[in-house]
PDB file of C-alpha atoms in Angstrom:
ATOM      1  CA  MET A   1     -20.224 -63.616  -0.029  1.00  0.00           C
ATOM      2  CA  VAL A   2     -21.061 -59.951   0.565  1.00  0.00           C
ATOM      3  CA  THR A   3     -18.486 -57.714   2.159  1.00  0.00           C
ATOM      4  CA  LYS A   4     -19.451 -54.644   3.958  1.00  0.00           C
ATOM      5  CA  THR A   5     -17.255 -51.527   3.588  1.00  0.00           C
ATOM      6  CA  PRO A   6     -16.328 -50.209   7.039  1.00  0.00           C
ATOM      7  CA  ASP A   7     -17.795 -46.777   7.824  1.00  0.00           C
ATOM      8  CA  PHE A   8     -14.987 -44.392   8.587  1.00  0.00           C
ATOM      9  CA  THR A   9     -17.255 -41.404   9.023  1.00  0.00           C
ATOM     10  CA  LYS A  10     -17.362 -41.494  12.797  1.00  0.00           C
ATOM     11  CA  PRO A  11     -13.579 -41.931  13.312  1.00  0.00           C
ATOM     12  CA  PHE A  12     -12.813 -39.061  10.914  1.00  0.00           C
ATOM     13  CA  GLN A  13     -15.349 -36.832  12.622  1.00  0.00           C
ATOM     14  CA  ASP A  14     -13.773 -37.656  15.945  1.00  0.00           C
ATOM     15  CA  ILE A  15     -10.258 -36.901  14.617  1.00  0.00           C
ATOM     16  CA  LEU A  16     -11.395 -33.550  13.096  1.00  0.00           C
ATOM     17  CA  ALA A  17     -13.199 -32.609  16.307  1.00  0.00           C
ATOM     18  CA  ASN A  18      -9.975 -33.077  18.162  1.00  0.00           C
ATOM     19  CA  PHE A  19      -7.985 -30.758  15.885  1.00  0.00           C
ATOM     20  CA  PRO A  20      -8.020 -27.297  17.310  1.00  0.00           C
ATOM     21  CA  ILE A  21      -8.984 -24.418  15.007  1.00  0.00           C
ATOM     22  CA  ASP A  22      -7.429 -21.186  16.148  1.00  0.00           C
ATOM     23  CA  THR A  23      -8.751 -18.196  14.226  1.00  0.00           C
ATOM     24  CA  SER A  24      -6.653 -15.690  16.155  1.00  0.00           C
ATOM     25  CA  SER A  25      -3.874 -15.920  13.583  1.00  0.00           C
ATOM     26  CA  PHE A  26      -6.344 -15.024  10.809  1.00  0.00           C
ATOM     27  CA  GLN A  27      -7.660 -12.123  12.920  1.00  0.00           C
ATOM     28  CA  GLU A  28      -4.127 -10.936  13.516  1.00  0.00           C
ATOM     29  CA  ALA A  29      -3.380 -11.186   9.762  1.00  0.00           C
ATOM     30  CA  VAL A  30      -6.472  -9.083   8.929  1.00  0.00           C
ATOM     31  CA  LYS A  31      -5.501  -6.476  11.567  1.00  0.00           C
ATOM     32  CA  SER A  32      -1.887  -6.328  10.146  1.00  0.00           C
ATOM     33  CA  GLN A  33      -3.239  -5.977   6.586  1.00  0.00           C
ATOM     34  CA  ASN A  34      -5.611  -3.207   7.654  1.00  0.00           C
ATOM     35  CA  ALA A  35      -2.757  -1.360   9.433  1.00  0.00           C
ATOM     36  CA  LEU A  36      -0.625  -1.660   6.348  1.00  0.00           C
ATOM     37  CA  ASN A  37      -3.482  -0.434   4.113  1.00  0.00           C
ATOM     38  CA  GLU A  38      -3.986   2.596   6.452  1.00  0.00           C
ATOM     39  CA  LYS A  39      -0.292   3.509   6.251  1.00  0.00           C
ATOM     40  CA  LEU A  40      -0.264   3.118   2.407  1.00  0.00           C
ATOM     41  CA  ALA A  41      -3.410   5.202   2.151  1.00  0.00           C
ATOM     42  CA  LYS A  42      -1.709   7.920   4.220  1.00  0.00           C
ATOM     43  CA  VAL A  43       1.261   7.894   1.883  1.00  0.00           C
ATOM     44  CA  THR A  44      -1.037   8.116  -1.092  1.00  0.00           C
ATOM     45  CA  LEU A  45      -3.123  10.952   0.291  1.00  0.00           C
ATOM     46  CA  THR A  46      -0.105  12.916   1.304  1.00  0.00           C
ATOM     47  CA  ALA A  47       1.329  12.557  -2.209  1.00  0.00           C
ATOM     48  CA  ALA A  48      -2.001  13.590  -3.738  1.00  0.00           C
ATOM     49  CA  GLU A  49      -2.194  16.602  -1.430  1.00  0.00           C
ATOM     50  CA  ARG A  50       1.345  17.688  -2.302  1.00  0.00           C
ATOM     51  CA  SER A  51       0.775  17.117  -6.017  1.00  0.00           C
ATOM     52  CA  THR A  52      -2.350  19.250  -5.882  1.00  0.00           C
ATOM     53  CA  GLU A  53      -0.396  22.036  -4.170  1.00  0.00           C
ATOM     54  CA  ILE A  54       2.212  21.860  -6.942  1.00  0.00           C
ATOM     55  CA  SER A  55      -0.406  21.923  -9.661  1.00  0.00           C
ATOM     56  CA  ALA A  56      -2.227  24.852  -8.109  1.00  0.00           C
ATOM     57  CA  GLN A  57       1.017  26.844  -7.756  1.00  0.00           C
ATOM     58  CA  TRP A  58       1.875  26.031 -11.394  1.00  0.00           C
ATOM     59  CA  ALA A  59      -1.510  27.224 -12.548  1.00  0.00           C
ATOM     60  CA  LYS A  60      -1.237  30.418 -10.438  1.00  0.00           C
ATOM     61  CA  ASP A  61       2.228  31.178 -11.845  1.00  0.00           C
ATOM     62  CA  THR A  62       0.964  30.639 -15.425  1.00  0.00           C
ATOM     63  CA  ILE A  63      -2.071  32.813 -14.873  1.00  0.00           C
ATOM     64  CA  THR A  64       0.059  35.617 -13.415  1.00  0.00           C
ATOM     65  CA  ARG A  65       2.411  35.466 -16.425  1.00  0.00           C
ATOM     66  CA  MET A  66      -0.565  35.316 -18.794  1.00  0.00           C
ATOM     67  CA  GLY A  67      -1.717  38.637 -17.373  1.00  0.00           C
ATOM     68  CA  GLU A  68       1.730  40.121 -18.236  1.00  0.00           C
ATOM     69  CA  LEU A  69       1.539  38.569 -21.645  1.00  0.00           C
ATOM     70  CA  THR A  70      -1.923  39.971 -22.445  1.00  0.00           C
ATOM     71  CA  ALA A  71      -1.169  43.544 -21.279  1.00  0.00           C
ATOM     72  CA  THR A  72      -1.344  46.214 -23.940  1.00  0.00           C
ATOM     73  CA  LYS A  73       2.032  47.200 -25.362  1.00  0.00           C
ATOM     74  CA  GLU A  74       3.197  50.437 -26.955  1.00  0.00           C
ATOM     75  CA  GLU A  75       5.322  48.900 -29.754  1.00  0.00           C
ATOM     76  CA  PRO A  76       4.717  45.851 -31.882  1.00  0.00           C
ATOM     77  CA  ALA A  77       8.156  44.522 -30.913  1.00  0.00           C
ATOM     78  CA  ASP A  78       7.103  44.620 -27.259  1.00  0.00           C
ATOM     79  CA  TYR A  79       4.540  41.853 -28.021  1.00  0.00           C
ATOM     80  CA  ALA A  80       7.306  39.655 -29.427  1.00  0.00           C
ATOM     81  CA  LYS A  81       9.400  40.313 -26.375  1.00  0.00           C
ATOM     82  CA  ALA A  82       6.422  39.524 -24.047  1.00  0.00           C
ATOM     83  CA  VAL A  83       5.890  36.182 -25.845  1.00  0.00           C
ATOM     84  CA  THR A  84       9.579  35.345 -25.595  1.00  0.00           C
ATOM     85  CA  ASP A  85       9.695  36.331 -21.918  1.00  0.00           C
ATOM     86  CA  PHE A  86       6.590  34.237 -21.264  1.00  0.00           C
ATOM     87  CA  ALA A  87       8.042  31.159 -23.047  1.00  0.00           C
ATOM     88  CA  SER A  88      11.315  31.530 -21.164  1.00  0.00           C
ATOM     89  CA  ALA A  89       9.596  31.974 -17.794  1.00  0.00           C
ATOM     90  CA  GLN A  90       7.342  28.916 -18.582  1.00  0.00           C
ATOM     91  CA  ALA A  91      10.382  26.788 -19.367  1.00  0.00           C
ATOM     92  CA  GLU A  92      11.840  27.580 -15.913  1.00  0.00           C
ATOM     93  CA  VAL A  93       8.491  26.984 -14.243  1.00  0.00           C
ATOM     94  CA  VAL A  94       8.059  23.645 -15.947  1.00  0.00           C
ATOM     95  CA  ALA A  95      11.486  22.503 -14.810  1.00  0.00           C
ATOM     96  CA  GLU A  96      10.849  23.655 -11.226  1.00  0.00           C
ATOM     97  CA  HIS A  97       7.429  21.974 -10.969  1.00  0.00           C
ATOM     98  CA  MET A  98       8.504  18.761 -12.725  1.00  0.00           C
ATOM     99  CA  ALA A  99      11.360  18.544 -10.185  1.00  0.00           C
ATOM    100  CA  SER A 100       8.817  19.028  -7.388  1.00  0.00           C
ATOM    101  CA  PHE A 101       6.640  16.208  -8.815  1.00  0.00           C
ATOM    102  CA  ALA A 102       9.760  13.977  -9.086  1.00  0.00           C
ATOM    103  CA  GLU A 103      10.457  14.623  -5.361  1.00  0.00           C
ATOM    104  CA  VAL A 104       6.908  13.642  -4.481  1.00  0.00           C
ATOM    105  CA  ALA A 105       7.264  10.396  -6.517  1.00  0.00           C
ATOM    106  CA  LYS A 106      10.610   9.680  -4.922  1.00  0.00           C
ATOM    107  CA  LYS A 107       9.171  10.122  -1.432  1.00  0.00           C
ATOM    108  CA  VAL A 108       6.161   7.922  -2.197  1.00  0.00           C
ATOM    109  CA  GLN A 109       8.501   5.241  -3.521  1.00  0.00           C
ATOM    110  CA  MET A 110      10.802   5.369  -0.534  1.00  0.00           C
ATOM    111  CA  ASP A 111       7.906   5.400   1.962  1.00  0.00           C
ATOM    112  CA  THR A 112       6.199   2.473   0.191  1.00  0.00           C
ATOM    113  CA  VAL A 113       9.389   0.365   0.092  1.00  0.00           C
ATOM    114  CA  ASP A 114       9.930   1.064   3.770  1.00  0.00           C
ATOM    115  CA  LEU A 115       6.365   0.012   4.588  1.00  0.00           C
ATOM    116  CA  MET A 116       6.588  -3.115   2.525  1.00  0.00           C
ATOM    117  CA  LEU A 117       9.935  -4.176   4.051  1.00  0.00           C
ATOM    118  CA  THR A 118       8.573  -3.614   7.569  1.00  0.00           C
ATOM    119  CA  ALA A 119       5.344  -5.467   6.680  1.00  0.00           C
ATOM    120  CA  GLY A 120       7.396  -8.330   5.197  1.00  0.00           C
ATOM    121  CA  LYS A 121       9.386  -8.715   8.413  1.00  0.00           C
ATOM    122  CA  ASP A 122       6.253  -8.575  10.542  1.00  0.00           C
ATOM    123  CA  ILE A 123       4.468 -11.184   8.380  1.00  0.00           C
ATOM    124  CA  ALA A 124       7.468 -13.474   8.474  1.00  0.00           C
ATOM    125  CA  SER A 125       7.623 -13.260  12.227  1.00  0.00           C
ATOM    126  CA  GLU A 126       3.841 -13.795  12.612  1.00  0.00           C
ATOM    127  CA  THR A 127       3.907 -16.714  10.189  1.00  0.00           C
ATOM    128  CA  GLN A 128       6.749 -18.379  12.026  1.00  0.00           C
ATOM    129  CA  LYS A 129       4.906 -18.018  15.402  1.00  0.00           C
ATOM    130  CA  ALA A 130       1.642 -19.263  13.895  1.00  0.00           C
ATOM    131  CA  THR A 131       3.301 -22.191  12.203  1.00  0.00           C
ATOM    132  CA  GLN A 132       5.075 -23.242  15.466  1.00  0.00           C
ATOM    133  CA  LYS A 133       1.803 -22.945  17.363  1.00  0.00           C
ATOM    134  CA  ALA A 134      -0.052 -24.918  14.743  1.00  0.00           C
ATOM    135  CA  ALA A 135       2.562 -27.660  14.818  1.00  0.00           C
ATOM    136  CA  ARG A 136       2.360 -27.940  18.580  1.00  0.00           C
ATOM    137  CA  ASP A 137      -1.445 -28.025  18.522  1.00  0.00           C
ATOM    138  CA  THR A 138      -1.515 -30.546  15.699  1.00  0.00           C
ATOM    139  CA  GLN A 139       0.876 -32.836  17.526  1.00  0.00           C
ATOM    140  CA  ALA A 140      -1.186 -32.663  20.662  1.00  0.00           C
ATOM    141  CA  ALA A 141      -4.409 -33.351  18.652  1.00  0.00           C
ATOM    142  CA  VAL A 142      -2.807 -36.288  16.866  1.00  0.00           C
ATOM    143  CA  LYS A 143      -1.701 -37.798  20.118  1.00  0.00           C
ATOM    144  CA  LYS A 144      -5.163 -37.273  21.623  1.00  0.00           C
ATOM    145  CA  ALA A 145      -6.882 -38.785  18.542  1.00  0.00           C
ATOM    146  CA  THR A 146      -4.507 -41.683  18.523  1.00  0.00           C
ATOM    147  CA  ALA A 147      -5.128 -42.365  22.154  1.00  0.00           C
ATOM    148  CA  ALA A 148      -8.906 -42.090  21.589  1.00  0.00           C
ATOM    149  CA  ALA A 149      -8.740 -44.537  18.646  1.00  0.00           C
ATOM    150  CA  LYS A 150      -6.977 -47.197  20.655  1.00  0.00           C
TER     151      LYS A 150
END
């Protein structure tokens, strides 16, 4: 006695053909991701621009003070005073510029957290809508496939 295994290919193809595939949720996800990336890039570029400004000002201040340091002095003691003055001024400049860099970093952190929280809320909302739509579409497809199989 030879038994023949039923061919389920056609019924499965029919069932899969009845399931709707909606790519709009994927397209929306890509658009949302691109918008987030654009905002994050703007935060990054703004921070880079500000950091460059701080660095340039720091270099300018140092060069100006180096000019004062290298000027010819009348007395040997004046050279020691010039070095001391330079070191003191540099200590102040370092503190100022490091504080400026810290402010830039703080702003980047706050902006990034804000963007990520907003994106998280948007993604959660979009995911909920997409899941509800997929559930409705799947139920309708199952009903249609079940009716077609009968």
